[in-house]
Short mmCIF file of C-alpha atoms in Angstrom, two decimals:
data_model
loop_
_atom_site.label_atom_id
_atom_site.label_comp_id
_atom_site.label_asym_id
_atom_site.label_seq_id
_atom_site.Cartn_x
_atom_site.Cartn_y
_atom_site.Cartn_z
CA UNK Y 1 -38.68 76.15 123.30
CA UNK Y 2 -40.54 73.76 125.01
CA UNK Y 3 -43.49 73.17 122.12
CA UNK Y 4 -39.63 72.23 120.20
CA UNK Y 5 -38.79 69.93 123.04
CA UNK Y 6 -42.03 68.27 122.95
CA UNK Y 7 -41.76 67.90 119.29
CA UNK Y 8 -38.07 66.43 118.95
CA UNK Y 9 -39.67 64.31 121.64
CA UNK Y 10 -42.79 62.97 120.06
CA UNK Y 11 -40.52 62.24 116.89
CA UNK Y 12 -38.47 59.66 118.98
CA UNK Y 13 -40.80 58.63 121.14
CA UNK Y 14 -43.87 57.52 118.13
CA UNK Y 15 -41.19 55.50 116.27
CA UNK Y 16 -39.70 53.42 119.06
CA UNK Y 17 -43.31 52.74 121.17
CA UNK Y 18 -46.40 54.27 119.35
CA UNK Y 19 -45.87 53.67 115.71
CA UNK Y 20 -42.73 50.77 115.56
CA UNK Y 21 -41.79 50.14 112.87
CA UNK Y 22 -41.60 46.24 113.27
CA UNK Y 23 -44.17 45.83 116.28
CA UNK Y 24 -46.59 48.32 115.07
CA UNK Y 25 -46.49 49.01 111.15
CA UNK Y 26 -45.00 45.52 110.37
CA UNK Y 27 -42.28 46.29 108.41
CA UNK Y 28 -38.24 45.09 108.13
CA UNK Y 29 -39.76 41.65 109.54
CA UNK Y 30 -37.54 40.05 106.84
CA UNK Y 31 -34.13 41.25 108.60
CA UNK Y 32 -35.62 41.20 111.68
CA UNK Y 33 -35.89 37.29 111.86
CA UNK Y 34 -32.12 36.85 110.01
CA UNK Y 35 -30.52 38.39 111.99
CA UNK Y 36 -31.45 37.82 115.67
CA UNK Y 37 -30.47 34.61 116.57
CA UNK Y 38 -27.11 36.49 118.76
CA UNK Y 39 -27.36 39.56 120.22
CA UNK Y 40 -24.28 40.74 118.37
CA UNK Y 41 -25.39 40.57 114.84
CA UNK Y 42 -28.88 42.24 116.28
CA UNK Y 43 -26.83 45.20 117.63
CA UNK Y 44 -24.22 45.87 114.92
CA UNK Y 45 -27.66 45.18 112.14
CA UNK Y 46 -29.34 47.88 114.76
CA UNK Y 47 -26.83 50.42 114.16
CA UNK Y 48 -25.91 50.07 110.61
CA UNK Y 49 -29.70 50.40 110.14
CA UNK Y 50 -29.97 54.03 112.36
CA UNK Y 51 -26.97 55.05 110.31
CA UNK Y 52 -28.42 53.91 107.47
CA UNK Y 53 -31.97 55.78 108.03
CA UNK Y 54 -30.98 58.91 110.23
CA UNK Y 55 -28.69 60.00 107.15
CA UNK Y 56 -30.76 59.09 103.80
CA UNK Y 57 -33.97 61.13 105.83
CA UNK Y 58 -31.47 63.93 106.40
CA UNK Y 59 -29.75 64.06 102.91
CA UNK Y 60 -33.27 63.37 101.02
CA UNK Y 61 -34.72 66.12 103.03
CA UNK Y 62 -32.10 68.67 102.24
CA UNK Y 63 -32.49 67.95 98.42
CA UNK Y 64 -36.63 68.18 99.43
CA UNK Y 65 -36.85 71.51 97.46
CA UNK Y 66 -34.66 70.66 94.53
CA UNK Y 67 -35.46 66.91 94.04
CA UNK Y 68 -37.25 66.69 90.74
CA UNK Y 69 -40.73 65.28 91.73
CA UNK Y 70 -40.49 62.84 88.39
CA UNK Y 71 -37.59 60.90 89.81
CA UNK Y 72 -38.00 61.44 93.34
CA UNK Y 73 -37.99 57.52 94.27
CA UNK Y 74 -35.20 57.02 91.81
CA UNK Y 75 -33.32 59.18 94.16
CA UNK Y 76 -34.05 58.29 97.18
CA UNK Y 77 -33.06 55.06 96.21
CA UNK Y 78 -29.55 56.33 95.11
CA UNK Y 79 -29.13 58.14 98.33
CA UNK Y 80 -30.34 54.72 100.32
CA UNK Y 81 -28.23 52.52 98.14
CA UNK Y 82 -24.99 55.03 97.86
CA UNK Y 83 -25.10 54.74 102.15
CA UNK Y 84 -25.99 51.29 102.33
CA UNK Y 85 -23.15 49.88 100.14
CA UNK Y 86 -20.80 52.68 102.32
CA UNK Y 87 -22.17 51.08 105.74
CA UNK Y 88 -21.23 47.82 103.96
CA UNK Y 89 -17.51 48.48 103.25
CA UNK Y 90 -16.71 49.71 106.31
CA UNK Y 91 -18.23 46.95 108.59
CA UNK Y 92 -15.71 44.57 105.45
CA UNK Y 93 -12.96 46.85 106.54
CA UNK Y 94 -12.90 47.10 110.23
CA UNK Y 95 -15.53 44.39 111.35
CA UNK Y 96 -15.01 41.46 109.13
CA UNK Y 97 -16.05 38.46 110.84
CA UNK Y 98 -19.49 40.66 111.77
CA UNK Y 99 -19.64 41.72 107.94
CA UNK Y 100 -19.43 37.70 107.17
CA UNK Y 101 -21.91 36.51 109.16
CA UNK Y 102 -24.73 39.46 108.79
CA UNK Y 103 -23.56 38.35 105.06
CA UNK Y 104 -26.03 39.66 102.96
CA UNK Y 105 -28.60 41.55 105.14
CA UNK Y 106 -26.56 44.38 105.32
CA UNK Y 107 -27.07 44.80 101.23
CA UNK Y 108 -30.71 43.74 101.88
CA UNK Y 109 -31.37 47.13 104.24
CA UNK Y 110 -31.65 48.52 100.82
CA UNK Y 111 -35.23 46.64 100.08
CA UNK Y 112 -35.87 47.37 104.09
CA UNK Y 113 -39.05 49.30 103.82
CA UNK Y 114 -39.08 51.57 106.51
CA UNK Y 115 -35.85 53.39 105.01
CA UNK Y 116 -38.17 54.78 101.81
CA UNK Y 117 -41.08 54.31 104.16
CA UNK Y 118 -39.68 57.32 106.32
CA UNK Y 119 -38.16 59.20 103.63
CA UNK Y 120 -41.37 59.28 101.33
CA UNK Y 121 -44.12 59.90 104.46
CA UNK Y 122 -41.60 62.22 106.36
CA UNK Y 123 -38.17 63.50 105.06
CA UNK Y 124 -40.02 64.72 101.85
CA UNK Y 125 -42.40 67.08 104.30
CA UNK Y 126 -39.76 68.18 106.84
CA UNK Y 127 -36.68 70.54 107.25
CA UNK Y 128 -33.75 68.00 107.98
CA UNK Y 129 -32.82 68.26 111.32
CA UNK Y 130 -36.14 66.71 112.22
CA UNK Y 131 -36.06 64.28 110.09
CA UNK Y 132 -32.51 63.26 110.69
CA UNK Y 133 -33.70 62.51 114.35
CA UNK Y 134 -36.59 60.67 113.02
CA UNK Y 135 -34.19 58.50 111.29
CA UNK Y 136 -32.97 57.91 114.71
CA UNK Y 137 -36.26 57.47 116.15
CA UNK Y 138 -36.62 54.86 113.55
CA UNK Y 139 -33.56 53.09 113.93
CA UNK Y 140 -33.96 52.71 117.60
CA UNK Y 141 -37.46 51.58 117.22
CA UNK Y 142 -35.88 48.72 114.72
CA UNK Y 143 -32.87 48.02 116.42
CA UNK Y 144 -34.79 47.62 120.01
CA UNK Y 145 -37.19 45.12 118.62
CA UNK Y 146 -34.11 43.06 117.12
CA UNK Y 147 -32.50 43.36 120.27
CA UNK Y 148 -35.29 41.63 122.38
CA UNK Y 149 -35.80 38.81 120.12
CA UNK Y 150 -32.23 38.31 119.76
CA UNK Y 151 -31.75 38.14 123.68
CA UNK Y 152 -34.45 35.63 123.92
CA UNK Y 153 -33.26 33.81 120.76
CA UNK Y 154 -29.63 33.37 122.09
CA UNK Y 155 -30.80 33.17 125.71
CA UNK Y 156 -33.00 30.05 125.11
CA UNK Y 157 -31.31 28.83 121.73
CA UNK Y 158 -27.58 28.84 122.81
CA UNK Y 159 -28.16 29.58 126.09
CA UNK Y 160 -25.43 32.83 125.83
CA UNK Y 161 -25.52 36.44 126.48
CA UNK Y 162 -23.00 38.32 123.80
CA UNK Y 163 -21.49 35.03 123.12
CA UNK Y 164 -20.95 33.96 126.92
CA UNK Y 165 -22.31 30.95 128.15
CA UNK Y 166 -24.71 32.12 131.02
CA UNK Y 167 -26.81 28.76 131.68
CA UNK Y 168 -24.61 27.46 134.27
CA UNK Y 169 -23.22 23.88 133.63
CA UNK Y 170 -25.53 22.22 136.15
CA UNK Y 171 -28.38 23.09 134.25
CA UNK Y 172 -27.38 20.95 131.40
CA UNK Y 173 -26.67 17.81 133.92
CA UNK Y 174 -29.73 18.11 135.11
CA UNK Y 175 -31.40 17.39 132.06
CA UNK Y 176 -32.13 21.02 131.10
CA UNK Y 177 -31.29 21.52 126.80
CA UNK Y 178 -31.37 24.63 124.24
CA UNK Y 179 -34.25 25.25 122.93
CA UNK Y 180 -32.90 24.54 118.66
CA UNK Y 181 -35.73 25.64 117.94
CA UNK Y 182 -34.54 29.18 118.89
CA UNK Y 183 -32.67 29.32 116.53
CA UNK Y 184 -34.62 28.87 113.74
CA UNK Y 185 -36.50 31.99 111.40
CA UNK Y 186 -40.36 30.49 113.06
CA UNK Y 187 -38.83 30.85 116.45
CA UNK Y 188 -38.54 35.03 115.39
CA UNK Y 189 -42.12 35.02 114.05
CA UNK Y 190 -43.26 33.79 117.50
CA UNK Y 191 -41.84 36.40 119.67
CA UNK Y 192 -42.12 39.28 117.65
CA UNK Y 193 -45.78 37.98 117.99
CA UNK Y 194 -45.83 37.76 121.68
CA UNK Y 195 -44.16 41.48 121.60
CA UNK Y 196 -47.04 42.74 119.25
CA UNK Y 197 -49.64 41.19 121.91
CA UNK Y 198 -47.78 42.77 124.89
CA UNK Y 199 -47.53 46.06 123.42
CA UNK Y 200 -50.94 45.87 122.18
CA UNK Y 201 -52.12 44.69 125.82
CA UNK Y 202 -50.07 47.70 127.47
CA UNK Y 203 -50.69 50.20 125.64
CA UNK Y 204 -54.72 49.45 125.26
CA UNK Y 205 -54.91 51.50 128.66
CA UNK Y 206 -53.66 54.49 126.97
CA UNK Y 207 -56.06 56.93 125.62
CA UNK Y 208 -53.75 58.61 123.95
CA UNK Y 209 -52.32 56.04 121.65
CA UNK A 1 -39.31 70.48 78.40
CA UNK A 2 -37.59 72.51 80.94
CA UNK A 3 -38.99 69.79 83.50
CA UNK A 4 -37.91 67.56 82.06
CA UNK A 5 -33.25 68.79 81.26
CA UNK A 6 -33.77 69.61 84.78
CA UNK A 7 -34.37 65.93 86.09
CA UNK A 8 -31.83 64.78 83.60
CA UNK A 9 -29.49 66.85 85.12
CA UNK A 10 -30.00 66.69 88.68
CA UNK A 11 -29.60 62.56 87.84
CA UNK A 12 -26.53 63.46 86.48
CA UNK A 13 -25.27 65.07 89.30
CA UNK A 14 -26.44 62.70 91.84
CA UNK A 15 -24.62 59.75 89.74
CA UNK A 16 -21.61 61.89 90.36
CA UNK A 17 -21.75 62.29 93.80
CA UNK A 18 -22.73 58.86 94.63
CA UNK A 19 -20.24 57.57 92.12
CA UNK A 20 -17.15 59.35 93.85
CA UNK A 21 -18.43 58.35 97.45
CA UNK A 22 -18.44 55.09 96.66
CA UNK A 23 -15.53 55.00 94.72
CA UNK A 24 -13.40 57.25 97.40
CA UNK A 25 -15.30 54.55 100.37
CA UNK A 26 -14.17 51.63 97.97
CA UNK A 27 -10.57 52.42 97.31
CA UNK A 28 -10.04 53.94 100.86
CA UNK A 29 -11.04 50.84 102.46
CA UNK A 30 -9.71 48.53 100.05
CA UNK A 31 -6.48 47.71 101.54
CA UNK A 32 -8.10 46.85 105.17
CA UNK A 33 -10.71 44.91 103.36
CA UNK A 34 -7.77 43.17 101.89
CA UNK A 35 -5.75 42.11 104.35
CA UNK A 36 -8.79 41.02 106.38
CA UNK A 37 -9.22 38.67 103.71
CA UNK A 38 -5.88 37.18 103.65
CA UNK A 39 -5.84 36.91 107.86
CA UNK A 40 -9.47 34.68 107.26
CA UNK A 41 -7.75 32.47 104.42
CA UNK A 42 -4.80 32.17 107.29
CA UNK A 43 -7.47 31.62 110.03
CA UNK A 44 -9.16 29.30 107.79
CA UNK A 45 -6.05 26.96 107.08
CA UNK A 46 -5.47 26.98 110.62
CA UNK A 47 -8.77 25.94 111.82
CA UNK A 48 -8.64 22.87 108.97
CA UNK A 49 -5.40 21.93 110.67
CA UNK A 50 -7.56 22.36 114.19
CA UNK A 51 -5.23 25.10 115.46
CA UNK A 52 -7.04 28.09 116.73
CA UNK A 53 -9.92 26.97 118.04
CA UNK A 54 -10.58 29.79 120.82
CA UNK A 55 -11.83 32.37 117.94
CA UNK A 56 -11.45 34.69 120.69
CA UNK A 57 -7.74 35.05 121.32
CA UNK A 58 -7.82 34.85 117.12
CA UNK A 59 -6.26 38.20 117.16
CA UNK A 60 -4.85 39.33 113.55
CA UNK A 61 -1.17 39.43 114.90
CA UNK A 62 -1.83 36.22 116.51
CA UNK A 63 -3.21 34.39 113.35
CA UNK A 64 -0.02 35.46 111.62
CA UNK A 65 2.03 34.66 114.24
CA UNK A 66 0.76 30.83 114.34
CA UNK A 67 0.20 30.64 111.12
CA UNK A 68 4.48 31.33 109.98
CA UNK A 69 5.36 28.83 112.54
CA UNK A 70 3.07 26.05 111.43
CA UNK A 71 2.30 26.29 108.04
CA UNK A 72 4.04 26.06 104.59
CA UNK A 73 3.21 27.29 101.42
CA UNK A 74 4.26 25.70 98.31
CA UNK A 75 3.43 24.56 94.77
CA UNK A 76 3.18 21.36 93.33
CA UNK A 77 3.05 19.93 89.73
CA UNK A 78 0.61 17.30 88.29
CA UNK A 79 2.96 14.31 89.12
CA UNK A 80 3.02 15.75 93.16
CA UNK A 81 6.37 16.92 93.25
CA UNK A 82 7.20 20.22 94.64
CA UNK A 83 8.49 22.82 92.38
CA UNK A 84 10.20 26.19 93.15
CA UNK A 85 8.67 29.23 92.10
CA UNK A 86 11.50 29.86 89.26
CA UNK A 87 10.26 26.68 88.19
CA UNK A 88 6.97 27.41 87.99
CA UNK A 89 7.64 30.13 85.79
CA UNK A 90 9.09 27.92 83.16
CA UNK A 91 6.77 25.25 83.87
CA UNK A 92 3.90 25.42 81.40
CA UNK A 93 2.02 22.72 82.52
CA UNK A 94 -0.38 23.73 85.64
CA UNK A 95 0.83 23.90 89.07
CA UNK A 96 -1.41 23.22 92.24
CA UNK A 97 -0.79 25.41 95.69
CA UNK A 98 -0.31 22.91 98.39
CA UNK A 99 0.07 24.16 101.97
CA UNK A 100 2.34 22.11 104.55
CA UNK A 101 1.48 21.63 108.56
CA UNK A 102 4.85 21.14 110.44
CA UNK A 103 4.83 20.72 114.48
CA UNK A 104 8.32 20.69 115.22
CA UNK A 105 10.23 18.75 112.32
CA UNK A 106 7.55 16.67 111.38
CA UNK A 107 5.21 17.31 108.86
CA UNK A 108 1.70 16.62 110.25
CA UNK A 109 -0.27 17.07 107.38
CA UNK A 110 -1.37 18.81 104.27
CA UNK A 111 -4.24 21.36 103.46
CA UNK A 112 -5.86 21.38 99.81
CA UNK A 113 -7.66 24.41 98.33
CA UNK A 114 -10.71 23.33 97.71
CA UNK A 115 -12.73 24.79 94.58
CA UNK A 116 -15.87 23.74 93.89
CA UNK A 117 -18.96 24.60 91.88
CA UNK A 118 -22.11 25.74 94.46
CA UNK A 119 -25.86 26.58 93.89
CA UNK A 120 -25.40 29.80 93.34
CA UNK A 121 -21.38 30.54 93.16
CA UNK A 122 -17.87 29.38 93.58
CA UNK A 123 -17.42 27.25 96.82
CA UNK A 124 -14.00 28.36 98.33
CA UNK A 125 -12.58 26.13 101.33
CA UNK A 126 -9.79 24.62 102.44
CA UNK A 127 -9.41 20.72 102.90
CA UNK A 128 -6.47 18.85 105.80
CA UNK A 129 -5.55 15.53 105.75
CA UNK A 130 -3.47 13.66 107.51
CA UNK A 131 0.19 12.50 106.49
CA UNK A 132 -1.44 8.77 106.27
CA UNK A 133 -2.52 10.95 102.82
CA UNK A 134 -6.22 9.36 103.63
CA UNK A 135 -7.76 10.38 107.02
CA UNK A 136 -9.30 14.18 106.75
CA UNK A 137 -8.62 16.44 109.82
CA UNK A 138 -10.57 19.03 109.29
CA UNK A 139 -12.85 20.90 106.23
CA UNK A 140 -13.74 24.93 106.25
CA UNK A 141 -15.25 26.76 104.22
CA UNK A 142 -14.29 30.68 103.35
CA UNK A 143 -16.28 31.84 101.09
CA UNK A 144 -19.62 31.01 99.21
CA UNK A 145 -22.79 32.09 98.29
CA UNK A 146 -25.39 29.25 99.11
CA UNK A 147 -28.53 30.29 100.56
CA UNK A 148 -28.22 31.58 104.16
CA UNK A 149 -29.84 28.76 106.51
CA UNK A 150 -29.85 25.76 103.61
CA UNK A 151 -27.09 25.51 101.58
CA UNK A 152 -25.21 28.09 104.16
CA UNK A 153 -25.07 26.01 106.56
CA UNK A 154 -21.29 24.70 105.04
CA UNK A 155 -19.99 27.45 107.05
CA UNK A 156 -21.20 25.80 110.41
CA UNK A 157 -19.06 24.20 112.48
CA UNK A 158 -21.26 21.33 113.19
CA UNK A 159 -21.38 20.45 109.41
CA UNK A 160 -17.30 20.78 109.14
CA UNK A 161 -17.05 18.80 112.06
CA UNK A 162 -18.61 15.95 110.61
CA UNK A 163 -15.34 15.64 107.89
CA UNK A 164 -12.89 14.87 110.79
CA UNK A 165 -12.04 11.63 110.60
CA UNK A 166 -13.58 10.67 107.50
CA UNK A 167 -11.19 8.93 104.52
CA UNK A 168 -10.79 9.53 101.28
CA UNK A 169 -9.66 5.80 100.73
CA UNK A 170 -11.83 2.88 100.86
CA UNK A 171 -11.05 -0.28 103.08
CA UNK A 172 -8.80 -1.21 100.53
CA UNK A 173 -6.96 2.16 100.31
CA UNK A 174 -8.04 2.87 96.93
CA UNK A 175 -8.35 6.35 96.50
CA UNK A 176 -12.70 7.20 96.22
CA UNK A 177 -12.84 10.74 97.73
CA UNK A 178 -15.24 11.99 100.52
CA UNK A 179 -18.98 13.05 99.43
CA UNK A 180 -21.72 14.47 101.47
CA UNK A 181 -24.74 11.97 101.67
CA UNK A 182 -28.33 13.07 101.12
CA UNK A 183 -29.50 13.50 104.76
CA UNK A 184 -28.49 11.46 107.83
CA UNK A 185 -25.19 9.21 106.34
CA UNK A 186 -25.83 6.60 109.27
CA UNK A 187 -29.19 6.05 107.42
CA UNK A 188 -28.81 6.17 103.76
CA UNK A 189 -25.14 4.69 103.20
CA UNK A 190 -24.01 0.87 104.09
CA UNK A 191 -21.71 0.62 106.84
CA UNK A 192 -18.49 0.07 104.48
CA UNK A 193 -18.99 3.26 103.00
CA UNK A 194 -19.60 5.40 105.88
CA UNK A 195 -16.01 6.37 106.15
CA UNK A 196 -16.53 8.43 103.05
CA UNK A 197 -20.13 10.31 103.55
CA UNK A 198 -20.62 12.81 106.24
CA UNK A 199 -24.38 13.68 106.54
CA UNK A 200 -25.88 16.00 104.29
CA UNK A 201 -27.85 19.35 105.20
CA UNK A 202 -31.60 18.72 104.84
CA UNK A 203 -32.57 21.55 102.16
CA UNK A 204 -29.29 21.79 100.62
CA UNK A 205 -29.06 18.44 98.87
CA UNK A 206 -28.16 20.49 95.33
CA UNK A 207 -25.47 22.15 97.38
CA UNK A 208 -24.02 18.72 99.14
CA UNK A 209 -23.91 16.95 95.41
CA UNK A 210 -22.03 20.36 94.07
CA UNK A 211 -19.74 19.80 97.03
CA UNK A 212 -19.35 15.83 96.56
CA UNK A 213 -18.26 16.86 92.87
CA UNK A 214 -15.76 19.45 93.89
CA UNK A 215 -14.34 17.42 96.12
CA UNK A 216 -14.15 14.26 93.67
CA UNK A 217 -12.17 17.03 90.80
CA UNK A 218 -10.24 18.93 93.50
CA UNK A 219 -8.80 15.52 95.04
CA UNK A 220 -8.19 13.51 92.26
CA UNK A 221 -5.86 16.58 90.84
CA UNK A 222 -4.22 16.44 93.99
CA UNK A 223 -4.04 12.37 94.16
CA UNK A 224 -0.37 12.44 93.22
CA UNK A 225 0.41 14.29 96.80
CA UNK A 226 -1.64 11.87 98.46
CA UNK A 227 0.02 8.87 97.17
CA UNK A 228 3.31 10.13 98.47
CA UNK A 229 2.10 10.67 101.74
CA UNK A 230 0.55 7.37 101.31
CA UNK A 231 3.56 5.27 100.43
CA UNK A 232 5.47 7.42 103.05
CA UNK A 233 8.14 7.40 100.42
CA UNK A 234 11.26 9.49 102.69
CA UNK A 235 10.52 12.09 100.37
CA UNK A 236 10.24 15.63 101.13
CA UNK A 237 8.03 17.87 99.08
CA UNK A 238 9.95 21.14 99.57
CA UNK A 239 13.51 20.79 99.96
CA UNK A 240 15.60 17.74 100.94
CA UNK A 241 18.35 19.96 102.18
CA UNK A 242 16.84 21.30 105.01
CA UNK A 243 16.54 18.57 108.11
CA UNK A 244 12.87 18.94 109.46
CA UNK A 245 11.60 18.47 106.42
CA UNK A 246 12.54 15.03 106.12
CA UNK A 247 9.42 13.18 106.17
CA UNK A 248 9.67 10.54 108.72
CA UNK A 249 6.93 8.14 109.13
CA UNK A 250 5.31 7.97 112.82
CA UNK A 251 7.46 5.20 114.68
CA UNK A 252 5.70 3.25 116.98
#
């Protein structure tokens, strides 16, 4: 029981520290700097992306034992595609002003690497329930990094939190302005850089890692 | 061989499954998806007229709500007068949707569809003038497929903002239409001519000479309207019977 504790454990906790999937293994950057400049589209991207992952690992590792090994990518890519367009629809249906402005990065999770990244080096090689929670792992490893650089995109770039304005109005009068900057894709680049430094600086004390 | 009928068929049966998820996900949905759609082309009329501007309180119900009272839908043929929609019918030249802004009994203004080639798509937006039938109040955009962060950037409020105010008349009140200048307008166009540029979006001058085009087609079709704004002929464009919409000219 516990050895199963510490593995469910290690699954999560290697995805959204040890091995991120942005920070660490450098991929999804592409998303990673559309999306960020407000916290909101970061979030929503964030989930549709765990949803997105946590499922195609679990349905591609149920089919592990049938799945032709000739057209195994094919597939996976059915199964990513099939749930991305489905995540896609419903944020159209009941979140369309989101849908509008993540525009076409929801499509684009598709190409997102980590999603056949996962399924190739993991669902392939584990019973489902594992790798349905490295999905999640995954997602929340994604989703935090796009969360951090969106709070410090909006927070300096628009000077909001979640679309409120929380650089008080004497600020601005006394000469202090929004970094525009912020909201640009370089602006992304250069924190996600500053992230990679920080984790690599924290985590160099670690033997373990 | 065996291997190889087995692949086939497992492909076959994923393409089935996959197919009726997203076909049950498509058709389920459909009907939301749609009426979100019509409440943006609402909420995009509105915002050209510069009602609505707290996109918070921009409830569904309350889009609807504001858009009945304010704004008018009609048709109108190539010469600018309104028809009926049992006209229409028999009509076989083309008819042109026209929408109507009323505030109280007056008619405010008008909104044109705009349709214009992009980059890479259709540009779909909606265009408000005045009732001078010259000064624009307001330009959105609703749908279009430029390239997010160039040619996207249509769908910004500071790039719509720049069309308030503009003309489509010269100083003479000759009728030139409004066109997007390649970068800053204060800098490339001489000061006569301002009144018809707003400034262009560095990186998307392709998509700002698509736009100038559209606009040129879309309001030279709709010239006819204009002039009868212009000429504040007492002429109503719906129905004369009913008082408020009586066009009366601004007294002053």
């Amino acid at each position: 029981m516990n050895l199963k504790k510490s593995k469910i454990y290690k699954i999560i906790s290697g995805p959204v520290w040890g091995s991120n999937p942005i920070s660490i293994q450098m991929l999804g950057i592409c998303s990673a700097l559309a999306v960020t400049v407000q916290l909101k589209t970061a979030v929503v991207m964030g989930l549709s992306m765990t949803f997105v992952i946590s499922f195609s690992s679990m349905i591609i590792s149920l089919m592990r034992n049938i799945m032709p090994r000739n057209i195994r990518i094919i597939v996976e890519l059915s199964v990513i595609a099939s749930l991305v367009i489905i995540t896609d629809e419903f944020l159209r249906a009941y979140f369309y002003d989101m849908s509008r402005q993540l525009s076409v990065f929801v499509g684009l999770i598709i190409t997102n690497c980590i999603i056949l990244g996962r399924a190739e080096a993991f669902a392939l090689s584990n019973p489902p329930h594992l790798a349905f929670i490295d999905g999640i792992g995954n997602g929340i490893g994604y989703g935090s990094v796009l969360i951090i650089v969106a709070f410090f995109r909006e927070l300096l770039g628009s000077g909001k939190f979640f679309g409120v304005k929380v650089i008080p109005e004497s600020f601005y009068a006394a000469g202090y302005e929004d970094m525009g900057f912020m909201l640009l894709a370089p602006a992304a680049f250069i924190i996600i850089g500053l992230l990679v430094w920080l984790q690599n600086a924290v985590s160099e004390d670690k033997p373990d890692s | 061989m065996f291997e190889s009928v087995r692949s086939i068929l497992f492909a076959l049966c994923l393409c089935v499954v996959c197919g009726g998820l997203l076909a049950a996900a498509s058709t389920g949905l459909q009907e939301r998806q749609k009426r979100n759609i019509m409440i943006d082309r609402q909420k995009n009329i509105l915002k050209a007229v510069g009602l609505g501007d707290n996109e918070k309180k921009m409830t569904p119900s309350v889009i609807e709500d504001l858009y009945s009272k304010h704004i008018i839908s009609i048709q109108v043929d190539n010469s600018g007068n309104s028809i009926t929609e049992s006209e229409s019918k028999k009509n076989v030249g083309r008819t042109l949707p026209l929408y109507l802004y009323k505030k109280g009994n007056v008619i405010e203004g008008y909104i044109i569809p705009i349709n214009s080639k992009g980059l890479w798509g259709d540009i779909e937006g909606y265009l408000a003038l005045k009732n001078d039938g010259a000064t624009i109040s307001g330009f959105t955009v609703c749908r279009h497929a430029e390239t997010p962060g160039l040619g996207g950037e249509i769908e910004q409020s500071w790039f719509q903002k720049n069309f308030v105010g503009k003309k489509i008349t010269d100083m003479g009140g000759e009728f030139v239409s409004v066109a997007v200048a390649k970068g800053k307008a204060a800098e490339r166009i001489s000061p006569e001519q301002r009144i018809n540029y707003v400034d262009g979006i560095s990186g998307a001058t392709l998509t700002g000479n698509y736009l100038t085009q559209g606009f040129r087609e879309v309001l030279a079709e709709y010239e006819p309207v204009s002039v009868t704004f212009r000429n504040k002929k007492k002429y109503c464009l719906i129905n004369k019977s009913v008082p408020w919409c009586k066009y009366e000219p601004e007294k002053k």
